[in-house]
XYZ file of C-alpha atoms in Angstrom:
163
model
C 46.480 -51.039 136.842
C 48.730 -50.722 133.967
C 50.184 -46.971 132.900
C 51.431 -45.592 129.424
C 55.312 -45.101 129.730
C 58.112 -43.448 127.704
C 59.635 -46.875 125.519
C 61.286 -49.629 127.372
C 65.065 -49.303 127.063
C 64.859 -53.415 126.685
C 62.075 -54.361 124.148
C 60.678 -50.854 123.366
C 57.259 -51.614 124.883
C 55.126 -48.726 126.336
C 53.043 -50.116 129.069
C 53.945 -50.838 132.480
C 52.745 -52.030 136.115
C 53.399 -50.223 139.576
C 55.699 -52.613 141.348
C 57.153 -50.667 144.193
C 57.109 -47.432 145.895
C 59.748 -45.861 148.304
C 61.648 -43.174 149.525
C 65.639 -42.801 149.222
C 66.935 -44.690 151.954
C 70.535 -44.750 151.319
C 71.159 -41.294 150.741
C 68.178 -39.531 152.182
C 66.889 -37.273 149.255
C 63.504 -36.290 148.893
C 60.702 -37.497 147.240
C 58.905 -40.658 146.352
C 60.216 -43.354 144.034
C 58.157 -46.049 142.030
C 59.323 -48.648 139.969
C 57.209 -50.176 137.323
C 57.486 -53.479 135.589
C 56.986 -53.518 131.667
C 54.418 -55.468 130.588
C 56.028 -56.578 127.749
C 59.649 -57.847 128.766
C 59.186 -57.266 132.868
C 62.121 -55.127 133.343
C 61.807 -52.550 136.335
C 62.789 -48.986 136.237
C 62.042 -45.577 137.881
C 58.999 -43.968 136.275
C 59.478 -41.152 135.747
C 63.306 -41.519 134.920
C 65.571 -38.971 136.963
C 66.269 -35.569 135.506
C 70.121 -36.655 133.981
C 71.788 -33.352 134.811
C 70.782 -33.527 138.454
C 73.384 -35.662 140.473
C 71.479 -38.898 142.439
C 74.108 -38.714 144.833
C 75.695 -36.204 147.404
C 79.750 -35.901 147.023
C 79.929 -37.109 150.825
C 77.951 -40.471 149.390
C 80.073 -42.999 151.255
C 80.739 -45.445 148.069
C 82.610 -42.125 146.926
C 84.861 -42.586 149.972
C 85.438 -46.008 150.160
C 89.124 -45.675 148.935
C 89.511 -43.811 152.693
C 89.760 -47.351 154.349
C 91.899 -46.605 157.351
C 88.902 -44.111 158.428
C 86.363 -46.689 158.581
C 85.828 -48.842 161.589
C 86.755 -52.368 161.508
C 82.904 -52.997 161.995
C 82.304 -51.088 158.653
C 84.938 -52.981 156.788
C 83.708 -56.303 158.238
C 80.241 -55.255 156.892
C 81.330 -53.764 153.366
C 83.626 -57.172 153.121
C 80.568 -59.566 153.856
C 78.685 -57.324 151.248
C 81.301 -57.864 148.579
C 81.178 -62.062 148.898
C 77.578 -61.583 149.073
C 77.881 -59.721 145.583
C 80.420 -62.562 144.383
C 78.002 -65.622 145.023
C 75.462 -63.785 143.355
C 77.494 -63.555 140.470
C 78.587 -66.869 140.464
C 75.158 -68.414 141.030
C 73.580 -66.660 137.856
C 76.782 -67.158 135.627
C 77.501 -70.611 136.656
C 81.373 -69.460 136.187
C 83.949 -68.779 138.605
C 85.515 -66.132 136.538
C 84.847 -64.002 133.398
C 84.227 -60.445 132.210
C 82.485 -57.790 134.311
C 81.161 -54.543 133.810
C 80.186 -52.718 136.939
C 78.070 -49.354 135.958
C 78.220 -46.840 138.662
C 81.307 -48.401 140.336
C 82.113 -45.258 142.350
C 85.921 -45.822 143.576
C 86.092 -49.489 142.207
C 85.999 -51.063 145.439
C 83.795 -54.138 144.046
C 85.819 -53.992 141.003
C 89.238 -54.562 142.771
C 86.988 -57.362 145.077
C 86.138 -58.831 141.519
C 89.315 -58.573 140.117
C 91.441 -60.392 142.904
C 89.190 -63.160 142.165
C 89.767 -63.442 139.252
C 87.358 -61.350 136.993
C 88.662 -59.055 134.009
C 86.855 -56.054 135.183
C 85.911 -52.530 133.836
C 83.680 -49.628 135.512
C 81.597 -46.712 133.961
C 81.147 -44.280 136.850
C 79.393 -40.533 136.293
C 81.207 -38.848 139.089
C 84.722 -37.604 137.903
C 86.239 -37.552 141.508
C 85.234 -41.203 142.220
C 86.557 -42.461 138.545
C 89.578 -40.512 139.438
C 90.210 -42.429 142.613
C 89.380 -45.538 140.668
C 91.912 -45.103 138.054
C 94.420 -44.426 140.594
C 93.694 -47.883 141.966
C 95.277 -49.143 138.572
C 91.071 -49.947 137.205
C 90.040 -49.309 133.499
C 86.993 -47.048 134.173
C 85.222 -45.022 132.093
C 83.905 -41.611 133.422
C 80.745 -41.452 131.831
C 77.118 -42.262 132.371
C 75.983 -46.143 130.558
C 74.385 -44.335 127.762
C 77.262 -42.402 126.399
C 79.743 -45.557 127.286
C 81.833 -47.083 124.510
C 81.437 -50.601 125.326
C 82.091 -53.533 122.695
C 78.683 -55.404 122.504
C 78.658 -58.666 123.704
C 81.646 -58.091 125.885
C 80.941 -58.944 129.120
C 79.648 -62.021 130.823
C 78.431 -59.819 133.457
C 76.822 -56.730 134.022
C 76.470 -55.140 137.737
C 74.605 -51.821 138.630
């Protein structure tokens, strides 16, 4: 079943096919979300898009608190480390390069950027949460406190963009 959509941000296509539906299992926000795949380019996105003026993450969102390392259990730190290693492996697998330039959109407090920087990547982040962006900057990271659509980013500057 094909549905009409607002123009795709990748190719301007206006038709999509429902791909997945589900609830927010990470933060527990109410509602059911539908992902659609653009029939022209395959980009998957939420439909409808969330209201940009409504925060998607609560202030106690786990990734906004990652700088509180001593407060977390050793098991949580190990799980997070495993997650970071897995993400690094995925980046290397798809780029076929050991390092390069990376932009993390929604970087929270910059834990992933710190990890990638320690592995030789030149990193930059975009984070709409003022508090989380402030923590990331205190860690010495280059963070733009805005949404991706308003970020000042040089075209073709990054080898990898993570979300």
